[in-house]
PDB file of N, CA, C and O in Angstrom:
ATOM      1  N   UNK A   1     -40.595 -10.923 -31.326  1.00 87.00           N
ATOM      2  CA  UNK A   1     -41.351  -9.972 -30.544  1.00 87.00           C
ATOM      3  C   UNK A   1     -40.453  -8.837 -30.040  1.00 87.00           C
ATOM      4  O   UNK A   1     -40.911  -7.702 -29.906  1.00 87.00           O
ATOM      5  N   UNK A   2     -39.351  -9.093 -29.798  1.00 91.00           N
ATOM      6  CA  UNK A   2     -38.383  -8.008 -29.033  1.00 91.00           C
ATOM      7  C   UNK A   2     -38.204  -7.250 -30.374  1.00 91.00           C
ATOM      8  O   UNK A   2     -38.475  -6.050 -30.394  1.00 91.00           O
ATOM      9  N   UNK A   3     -37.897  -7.685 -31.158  1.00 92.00           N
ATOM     10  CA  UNK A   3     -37.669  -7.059 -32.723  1.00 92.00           C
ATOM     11  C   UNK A   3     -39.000  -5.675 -32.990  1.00 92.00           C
ATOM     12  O   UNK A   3     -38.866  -4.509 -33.362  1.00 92.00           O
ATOM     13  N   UNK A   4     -39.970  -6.307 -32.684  1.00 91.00           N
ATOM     14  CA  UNK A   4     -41.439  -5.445 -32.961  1.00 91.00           C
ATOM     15  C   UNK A   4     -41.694  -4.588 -31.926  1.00 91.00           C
ATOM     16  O   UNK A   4     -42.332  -3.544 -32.062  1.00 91.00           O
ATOM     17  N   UNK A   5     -41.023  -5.147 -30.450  1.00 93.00           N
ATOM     18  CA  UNK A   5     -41.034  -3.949 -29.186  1.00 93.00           C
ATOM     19  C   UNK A   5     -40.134  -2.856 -29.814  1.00 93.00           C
ATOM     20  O   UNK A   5     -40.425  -1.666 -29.934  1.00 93.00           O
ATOM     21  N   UNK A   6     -38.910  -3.513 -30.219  1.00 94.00           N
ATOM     22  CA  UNK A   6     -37.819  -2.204 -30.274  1.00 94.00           C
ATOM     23  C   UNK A   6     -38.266  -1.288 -31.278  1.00 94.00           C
ATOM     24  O   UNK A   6     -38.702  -0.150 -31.101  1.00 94.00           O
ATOM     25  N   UNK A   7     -38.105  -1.932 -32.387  1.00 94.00           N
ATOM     26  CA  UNK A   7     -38.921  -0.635 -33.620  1.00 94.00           C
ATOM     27  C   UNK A   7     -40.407  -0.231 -33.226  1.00 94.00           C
ATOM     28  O   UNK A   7     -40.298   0.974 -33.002  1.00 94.00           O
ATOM     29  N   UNK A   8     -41.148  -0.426 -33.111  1.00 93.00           N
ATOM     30  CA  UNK A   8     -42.388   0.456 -32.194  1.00 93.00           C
ATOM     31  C   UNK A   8     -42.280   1.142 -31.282  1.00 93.00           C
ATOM     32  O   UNK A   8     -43.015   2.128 -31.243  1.00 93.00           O
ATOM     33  N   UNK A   9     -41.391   0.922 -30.255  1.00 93.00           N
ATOM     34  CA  UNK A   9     -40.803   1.864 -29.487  1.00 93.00           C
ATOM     35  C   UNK A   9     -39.969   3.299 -29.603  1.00 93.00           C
ATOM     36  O   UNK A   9     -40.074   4.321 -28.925  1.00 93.00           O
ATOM     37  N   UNK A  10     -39.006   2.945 -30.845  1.00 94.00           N
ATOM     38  CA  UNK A  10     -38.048   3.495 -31.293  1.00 94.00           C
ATOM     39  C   UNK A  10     -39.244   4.592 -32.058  1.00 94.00           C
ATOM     40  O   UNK A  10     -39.584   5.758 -31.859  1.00 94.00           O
ATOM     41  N   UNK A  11     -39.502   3.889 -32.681  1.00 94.00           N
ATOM     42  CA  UNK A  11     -40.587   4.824 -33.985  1.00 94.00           C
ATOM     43  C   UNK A  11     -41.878   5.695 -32.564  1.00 94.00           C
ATOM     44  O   UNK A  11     -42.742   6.518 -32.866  1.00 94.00           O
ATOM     45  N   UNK A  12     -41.729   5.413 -31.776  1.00 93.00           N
ATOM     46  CA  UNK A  12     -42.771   6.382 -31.191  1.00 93.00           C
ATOM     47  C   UNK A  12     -42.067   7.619 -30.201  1.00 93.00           C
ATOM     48  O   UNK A  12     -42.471   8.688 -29.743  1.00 93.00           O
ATOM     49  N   UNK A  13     -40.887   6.903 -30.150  1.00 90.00           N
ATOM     50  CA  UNK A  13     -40.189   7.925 -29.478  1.00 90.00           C
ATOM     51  C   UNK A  13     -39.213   8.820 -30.722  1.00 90.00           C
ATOM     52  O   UNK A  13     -38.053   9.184 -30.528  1.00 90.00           O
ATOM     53  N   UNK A  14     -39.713   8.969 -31.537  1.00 91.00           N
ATOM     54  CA  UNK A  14     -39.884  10.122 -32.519  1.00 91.00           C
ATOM     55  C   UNK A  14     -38.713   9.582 -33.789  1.00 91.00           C
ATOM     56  O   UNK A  14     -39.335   9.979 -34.775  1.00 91.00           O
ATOM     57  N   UNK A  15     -37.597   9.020 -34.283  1.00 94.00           N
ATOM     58  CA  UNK A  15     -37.078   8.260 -35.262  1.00 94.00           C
ATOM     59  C   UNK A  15     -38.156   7.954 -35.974  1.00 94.00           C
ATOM     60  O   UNK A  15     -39.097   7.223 -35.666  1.00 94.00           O
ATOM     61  N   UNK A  16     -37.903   8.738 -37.231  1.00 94.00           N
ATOM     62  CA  UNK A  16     -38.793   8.295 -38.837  1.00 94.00           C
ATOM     63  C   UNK A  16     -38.574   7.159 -39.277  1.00 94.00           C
ATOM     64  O   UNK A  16     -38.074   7.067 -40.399  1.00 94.00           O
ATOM     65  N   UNK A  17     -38.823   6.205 -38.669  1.00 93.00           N
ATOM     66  CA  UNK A  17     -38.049   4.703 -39.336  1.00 93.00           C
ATOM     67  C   UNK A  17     -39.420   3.565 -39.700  1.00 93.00           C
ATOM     68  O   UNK A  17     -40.104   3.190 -38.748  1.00 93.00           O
ATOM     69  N   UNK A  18     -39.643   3.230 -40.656  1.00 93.00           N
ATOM     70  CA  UNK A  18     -40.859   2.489 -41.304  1.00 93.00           C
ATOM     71  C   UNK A  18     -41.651   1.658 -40.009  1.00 93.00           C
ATOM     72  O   UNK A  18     -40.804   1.068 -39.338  1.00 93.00           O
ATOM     73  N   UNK A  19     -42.641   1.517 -39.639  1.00 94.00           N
ATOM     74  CA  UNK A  19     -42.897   0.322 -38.859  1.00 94.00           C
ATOM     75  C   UNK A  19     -43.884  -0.673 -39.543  1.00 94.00           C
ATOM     76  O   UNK A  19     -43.844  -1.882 -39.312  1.00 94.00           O
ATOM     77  N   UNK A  20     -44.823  -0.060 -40.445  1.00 93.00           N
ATOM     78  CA  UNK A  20     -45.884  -0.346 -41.169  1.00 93.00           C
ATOM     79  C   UNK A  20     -45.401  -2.051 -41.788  1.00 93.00           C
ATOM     80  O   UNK A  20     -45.994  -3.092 -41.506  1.00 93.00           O
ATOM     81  N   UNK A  21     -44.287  -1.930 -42.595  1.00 94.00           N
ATOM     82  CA  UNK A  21     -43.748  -3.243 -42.942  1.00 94.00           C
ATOM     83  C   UNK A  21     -43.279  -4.788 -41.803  1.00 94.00           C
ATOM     84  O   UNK A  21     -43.040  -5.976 -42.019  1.00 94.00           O
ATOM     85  N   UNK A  22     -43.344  -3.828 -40.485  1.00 93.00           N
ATOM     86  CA  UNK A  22     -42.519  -4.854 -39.642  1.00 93.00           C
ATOM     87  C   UNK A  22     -43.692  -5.186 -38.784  1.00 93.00           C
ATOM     88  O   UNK A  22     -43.480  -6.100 -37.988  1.00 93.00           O
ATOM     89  N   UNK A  23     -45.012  -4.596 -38.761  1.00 93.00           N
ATOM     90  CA  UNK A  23     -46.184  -4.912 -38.519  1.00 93.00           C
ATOM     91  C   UNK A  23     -47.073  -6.185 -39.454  1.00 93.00           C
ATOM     92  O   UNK A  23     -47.608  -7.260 -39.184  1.00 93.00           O
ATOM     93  N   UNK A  24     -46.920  -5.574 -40.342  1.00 94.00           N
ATOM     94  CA  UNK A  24     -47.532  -6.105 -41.821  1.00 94.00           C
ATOM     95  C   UNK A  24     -46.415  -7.827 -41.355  1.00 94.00           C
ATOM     96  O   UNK A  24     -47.092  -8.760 -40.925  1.00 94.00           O
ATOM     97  N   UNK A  25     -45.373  -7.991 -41.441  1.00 94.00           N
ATOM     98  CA  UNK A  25     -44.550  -9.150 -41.234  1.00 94.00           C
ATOM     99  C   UNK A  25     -45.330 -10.085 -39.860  1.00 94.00           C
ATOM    100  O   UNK A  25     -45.856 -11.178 -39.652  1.00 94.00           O
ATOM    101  N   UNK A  26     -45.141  -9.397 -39.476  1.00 94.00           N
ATOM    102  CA  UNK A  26     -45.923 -10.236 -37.709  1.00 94.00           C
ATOM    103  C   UNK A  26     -46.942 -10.486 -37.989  1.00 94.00           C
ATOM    104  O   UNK A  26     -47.101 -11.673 -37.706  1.00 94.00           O
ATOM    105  N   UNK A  27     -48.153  -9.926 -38.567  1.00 93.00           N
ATOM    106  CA  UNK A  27     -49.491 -10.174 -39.142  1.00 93.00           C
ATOM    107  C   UNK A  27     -49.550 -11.531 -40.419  1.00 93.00           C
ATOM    108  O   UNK A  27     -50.518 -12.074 -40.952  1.00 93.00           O
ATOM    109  N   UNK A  28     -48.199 -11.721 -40.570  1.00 95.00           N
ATOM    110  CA  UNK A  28     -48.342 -12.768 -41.486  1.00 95.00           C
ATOM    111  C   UNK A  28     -47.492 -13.615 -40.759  1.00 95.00           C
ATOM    112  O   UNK A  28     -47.185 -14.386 -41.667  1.00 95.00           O
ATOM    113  N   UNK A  29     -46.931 -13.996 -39.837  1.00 95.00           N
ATOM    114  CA  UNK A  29     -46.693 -14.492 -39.751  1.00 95.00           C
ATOM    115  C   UNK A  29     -47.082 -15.312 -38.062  1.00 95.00           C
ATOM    116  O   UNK A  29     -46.601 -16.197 -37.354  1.00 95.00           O
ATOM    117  N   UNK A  30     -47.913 -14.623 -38.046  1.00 94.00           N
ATOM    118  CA  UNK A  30     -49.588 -15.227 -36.978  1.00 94.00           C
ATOM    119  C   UNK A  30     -50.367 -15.960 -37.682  1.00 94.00           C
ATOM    120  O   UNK A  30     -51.091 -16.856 -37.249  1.00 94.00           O
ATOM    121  N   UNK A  31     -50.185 -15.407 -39.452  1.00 94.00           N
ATOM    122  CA  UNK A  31     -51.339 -16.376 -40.338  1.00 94.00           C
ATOM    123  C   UNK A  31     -50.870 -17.457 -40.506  1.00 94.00           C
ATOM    124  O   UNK A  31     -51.497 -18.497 -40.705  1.00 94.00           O
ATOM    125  N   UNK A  32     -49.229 -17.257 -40.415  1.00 95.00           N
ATOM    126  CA  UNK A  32     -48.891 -18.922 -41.005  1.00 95.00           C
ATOM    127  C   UNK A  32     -48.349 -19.674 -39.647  1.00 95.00           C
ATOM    128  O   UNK A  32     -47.511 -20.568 -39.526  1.00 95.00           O
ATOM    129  N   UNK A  33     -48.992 -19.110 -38.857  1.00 93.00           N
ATOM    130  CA  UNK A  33     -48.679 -19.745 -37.473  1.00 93.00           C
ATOM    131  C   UNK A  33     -48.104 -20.121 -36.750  1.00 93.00           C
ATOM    132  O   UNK A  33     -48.354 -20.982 -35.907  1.00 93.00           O
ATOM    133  N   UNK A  34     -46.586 -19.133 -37.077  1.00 94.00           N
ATOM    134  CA  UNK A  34     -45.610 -19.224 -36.428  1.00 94.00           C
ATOM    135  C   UNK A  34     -45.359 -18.498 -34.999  1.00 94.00           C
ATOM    136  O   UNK A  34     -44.698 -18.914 -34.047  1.00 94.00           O
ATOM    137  N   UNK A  35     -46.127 -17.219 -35.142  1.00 92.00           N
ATOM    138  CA  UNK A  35     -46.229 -16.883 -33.857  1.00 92.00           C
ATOM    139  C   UNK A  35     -47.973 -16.425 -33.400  1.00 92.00           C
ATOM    140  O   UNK A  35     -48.812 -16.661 -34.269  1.00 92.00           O
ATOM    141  N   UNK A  36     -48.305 -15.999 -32.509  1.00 94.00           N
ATOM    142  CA  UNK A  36     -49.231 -15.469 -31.887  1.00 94.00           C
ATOM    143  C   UNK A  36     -49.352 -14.257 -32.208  1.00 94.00           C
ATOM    144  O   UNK A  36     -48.488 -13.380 -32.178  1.00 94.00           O
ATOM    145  N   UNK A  37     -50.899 -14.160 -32.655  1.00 93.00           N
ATOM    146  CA  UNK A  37     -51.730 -13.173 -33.381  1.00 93.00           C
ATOM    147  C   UNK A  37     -51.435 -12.443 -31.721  1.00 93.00           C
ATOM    148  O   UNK A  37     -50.348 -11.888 -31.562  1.00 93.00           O
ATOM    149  N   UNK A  38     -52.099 -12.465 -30.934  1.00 95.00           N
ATOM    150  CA  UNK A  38     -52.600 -11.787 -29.769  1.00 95.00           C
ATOM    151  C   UNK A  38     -51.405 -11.323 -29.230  1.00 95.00           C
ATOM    152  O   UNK A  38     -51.422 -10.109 -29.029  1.00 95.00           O
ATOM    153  N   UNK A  39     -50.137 -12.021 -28.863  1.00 94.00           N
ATOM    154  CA  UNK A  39     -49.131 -11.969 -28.544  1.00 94.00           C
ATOM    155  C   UNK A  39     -48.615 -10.435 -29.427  1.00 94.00           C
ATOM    156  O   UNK A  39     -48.408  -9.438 -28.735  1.00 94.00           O
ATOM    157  N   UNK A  40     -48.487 -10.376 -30.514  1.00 93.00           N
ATOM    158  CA  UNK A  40     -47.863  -9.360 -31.396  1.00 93.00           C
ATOM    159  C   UNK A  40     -48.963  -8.321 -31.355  1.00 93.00           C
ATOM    160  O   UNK A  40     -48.537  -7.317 -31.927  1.00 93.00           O
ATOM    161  N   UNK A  41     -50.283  -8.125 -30.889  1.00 93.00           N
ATOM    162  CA  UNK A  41     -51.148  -7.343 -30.840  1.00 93.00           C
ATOM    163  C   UNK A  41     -50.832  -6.365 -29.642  1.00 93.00           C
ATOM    164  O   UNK A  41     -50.514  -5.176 -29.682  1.00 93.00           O
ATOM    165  N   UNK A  42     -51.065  -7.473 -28.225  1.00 95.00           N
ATOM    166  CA  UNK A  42     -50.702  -6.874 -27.255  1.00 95.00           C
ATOM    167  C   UNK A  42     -48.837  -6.233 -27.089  1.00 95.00           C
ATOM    168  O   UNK A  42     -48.534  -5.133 -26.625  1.00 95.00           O
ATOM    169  N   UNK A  43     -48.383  -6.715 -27.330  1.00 94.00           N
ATOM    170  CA  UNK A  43     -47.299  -6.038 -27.923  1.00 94.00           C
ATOM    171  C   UNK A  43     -46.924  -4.650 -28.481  1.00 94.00           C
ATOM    172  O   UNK A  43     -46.278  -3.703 -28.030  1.00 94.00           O
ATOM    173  N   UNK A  44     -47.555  -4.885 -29.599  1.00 93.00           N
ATOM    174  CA  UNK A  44     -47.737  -3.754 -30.337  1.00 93.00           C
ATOM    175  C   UNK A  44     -48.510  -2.205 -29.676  1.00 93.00           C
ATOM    176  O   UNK A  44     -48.191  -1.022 -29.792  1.00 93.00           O
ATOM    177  N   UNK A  45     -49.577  -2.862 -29.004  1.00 95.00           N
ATOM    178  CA  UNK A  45     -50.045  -1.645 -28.402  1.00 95.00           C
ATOM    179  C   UNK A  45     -49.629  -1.369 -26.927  1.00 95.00           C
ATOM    180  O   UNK A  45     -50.060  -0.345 -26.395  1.00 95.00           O
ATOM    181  N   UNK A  46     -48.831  -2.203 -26.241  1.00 95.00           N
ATOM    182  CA  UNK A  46     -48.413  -2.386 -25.025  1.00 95.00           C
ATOM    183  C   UNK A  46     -47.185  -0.923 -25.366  1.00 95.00           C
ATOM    184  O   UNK A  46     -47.013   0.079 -24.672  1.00 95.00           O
ATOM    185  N   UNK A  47     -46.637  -1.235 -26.414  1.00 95.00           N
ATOM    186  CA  UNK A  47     -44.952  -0.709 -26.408  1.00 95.00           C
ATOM    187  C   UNK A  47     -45.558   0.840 -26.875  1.00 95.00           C
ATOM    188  O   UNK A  47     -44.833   1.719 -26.409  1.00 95.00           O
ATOM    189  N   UNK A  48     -46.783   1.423 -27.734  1.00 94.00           N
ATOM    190  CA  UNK A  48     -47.486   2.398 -27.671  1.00 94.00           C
ATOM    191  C   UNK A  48     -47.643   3.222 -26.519  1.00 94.00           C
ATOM    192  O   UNK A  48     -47.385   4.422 -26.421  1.00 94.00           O
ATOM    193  N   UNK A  49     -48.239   2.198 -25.387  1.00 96.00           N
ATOM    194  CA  UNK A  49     -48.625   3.097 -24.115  1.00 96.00           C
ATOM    195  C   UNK A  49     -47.641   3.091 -23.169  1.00 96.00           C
ATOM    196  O   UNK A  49     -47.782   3.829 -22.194  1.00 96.00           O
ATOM    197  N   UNK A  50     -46.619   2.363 -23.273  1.00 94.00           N
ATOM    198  CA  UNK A  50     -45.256   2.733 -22.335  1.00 94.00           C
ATOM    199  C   UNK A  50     -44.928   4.022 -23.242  1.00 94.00           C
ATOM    200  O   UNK A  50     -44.871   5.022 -22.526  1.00 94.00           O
ATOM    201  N   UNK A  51     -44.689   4.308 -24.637  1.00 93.00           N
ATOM    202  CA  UNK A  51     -44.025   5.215 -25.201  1.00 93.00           C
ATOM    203  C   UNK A  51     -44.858   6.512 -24.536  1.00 93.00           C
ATOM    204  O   UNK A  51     -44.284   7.259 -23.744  1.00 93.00           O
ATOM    205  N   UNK A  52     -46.306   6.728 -24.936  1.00 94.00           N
ATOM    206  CA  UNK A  52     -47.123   7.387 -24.558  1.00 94.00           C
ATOM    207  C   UNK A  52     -46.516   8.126 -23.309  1.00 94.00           C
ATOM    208  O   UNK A  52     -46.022   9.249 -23.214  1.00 94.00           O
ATOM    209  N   UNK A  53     -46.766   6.873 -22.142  1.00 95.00           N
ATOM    210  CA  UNK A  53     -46.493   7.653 -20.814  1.00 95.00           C
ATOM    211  C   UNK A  53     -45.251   8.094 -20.193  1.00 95.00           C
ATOM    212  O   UNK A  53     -45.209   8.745 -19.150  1.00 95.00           O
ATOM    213  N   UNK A  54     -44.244   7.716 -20.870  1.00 93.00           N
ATOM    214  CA  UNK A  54     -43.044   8.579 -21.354  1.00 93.00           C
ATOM    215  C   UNK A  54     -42.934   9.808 -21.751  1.00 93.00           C
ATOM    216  O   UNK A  54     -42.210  10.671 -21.253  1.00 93.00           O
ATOM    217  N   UNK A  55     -43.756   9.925 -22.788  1.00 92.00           N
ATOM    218  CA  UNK A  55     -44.247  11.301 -23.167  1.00 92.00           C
ATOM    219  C   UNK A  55     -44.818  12.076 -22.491  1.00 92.00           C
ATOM    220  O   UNK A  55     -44.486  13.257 -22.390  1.00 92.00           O
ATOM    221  N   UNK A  56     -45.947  11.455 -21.807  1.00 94.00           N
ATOM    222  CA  UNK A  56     -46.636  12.026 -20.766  1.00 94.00           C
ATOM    223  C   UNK A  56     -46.255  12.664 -19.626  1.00 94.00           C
ATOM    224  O   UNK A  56     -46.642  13.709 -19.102  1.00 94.00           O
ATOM    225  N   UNK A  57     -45.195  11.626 -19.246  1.00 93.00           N
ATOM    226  CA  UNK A  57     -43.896  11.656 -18.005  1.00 93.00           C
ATOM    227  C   UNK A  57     -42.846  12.808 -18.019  1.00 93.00           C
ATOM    228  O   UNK A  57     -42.481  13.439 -17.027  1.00 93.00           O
ATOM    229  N   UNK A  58     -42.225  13.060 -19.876  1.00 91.00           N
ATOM    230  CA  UNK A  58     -41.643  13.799 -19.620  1.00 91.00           C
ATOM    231  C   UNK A  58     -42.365  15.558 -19.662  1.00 91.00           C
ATOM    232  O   UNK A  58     -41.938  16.587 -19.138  1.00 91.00           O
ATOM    233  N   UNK A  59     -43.274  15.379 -20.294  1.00 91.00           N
ATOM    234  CA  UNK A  59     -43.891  16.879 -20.728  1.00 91.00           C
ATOM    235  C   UNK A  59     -44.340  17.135 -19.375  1.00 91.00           C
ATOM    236  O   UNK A  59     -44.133  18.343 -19.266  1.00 91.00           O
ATOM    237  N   UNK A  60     -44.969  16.618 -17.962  1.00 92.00           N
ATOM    238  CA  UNK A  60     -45.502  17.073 -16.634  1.00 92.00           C
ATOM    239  C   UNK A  60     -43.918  17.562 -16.092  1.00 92.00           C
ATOM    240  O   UNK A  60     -43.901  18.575 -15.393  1.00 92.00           O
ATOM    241  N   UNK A  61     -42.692  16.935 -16.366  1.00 93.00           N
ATOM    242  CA  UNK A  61     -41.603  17.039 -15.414  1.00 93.00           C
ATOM    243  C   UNK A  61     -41.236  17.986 -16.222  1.00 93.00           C
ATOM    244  O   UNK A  61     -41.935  18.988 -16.070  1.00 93.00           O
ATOM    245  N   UNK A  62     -40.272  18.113 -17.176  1.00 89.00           N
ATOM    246  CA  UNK A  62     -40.026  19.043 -18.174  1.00 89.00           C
ATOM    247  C   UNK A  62     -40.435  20.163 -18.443  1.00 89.00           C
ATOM    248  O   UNK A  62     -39.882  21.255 -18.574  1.00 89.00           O
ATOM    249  N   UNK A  63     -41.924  19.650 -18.552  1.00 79.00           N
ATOM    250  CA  UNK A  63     -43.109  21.127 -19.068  1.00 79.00           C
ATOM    251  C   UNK A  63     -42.667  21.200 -20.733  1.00 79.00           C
ATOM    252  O   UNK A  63     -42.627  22.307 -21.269  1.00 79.00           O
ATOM    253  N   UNK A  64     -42.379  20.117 -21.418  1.00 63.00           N
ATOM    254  CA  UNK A  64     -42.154  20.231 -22.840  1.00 63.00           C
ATOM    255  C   UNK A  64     -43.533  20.611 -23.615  1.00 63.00           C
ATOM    256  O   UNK A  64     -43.535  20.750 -24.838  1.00 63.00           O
TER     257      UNK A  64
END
């Protein structure tokens, strides 16, 4: 999971770096039930809306 925070994170805070594959990995490997479907979901979109309001955060202070 820290693996899927960091590259989702990384990749939203603007680094061109694949995530699609390291998504696609967690999705299979909820099927074979090693980890939690929901767990890697909320995750996934959790580390989105911290990035988001980062963005958000800096463009009001900044004015980017």
């Amino acid at each position: 999971m820290w693996l899927l925070f960091a590259l989702v994170f990384v990749n939203q805070g603007g680094v061109p770096i694949p995530v699609g594959p390291t998504l696609l990995m967690a999705g299979a490997r909820a099927a074979a039930g090693h980890t939690n479907f929901l767990m890697a979901a909320l995750v996934s979109v959790g580390v989105v809306l911290v990035a988001d309001f980062v963005w958000y955060g800096l463009g009001r202070w900044c004015g980017v």
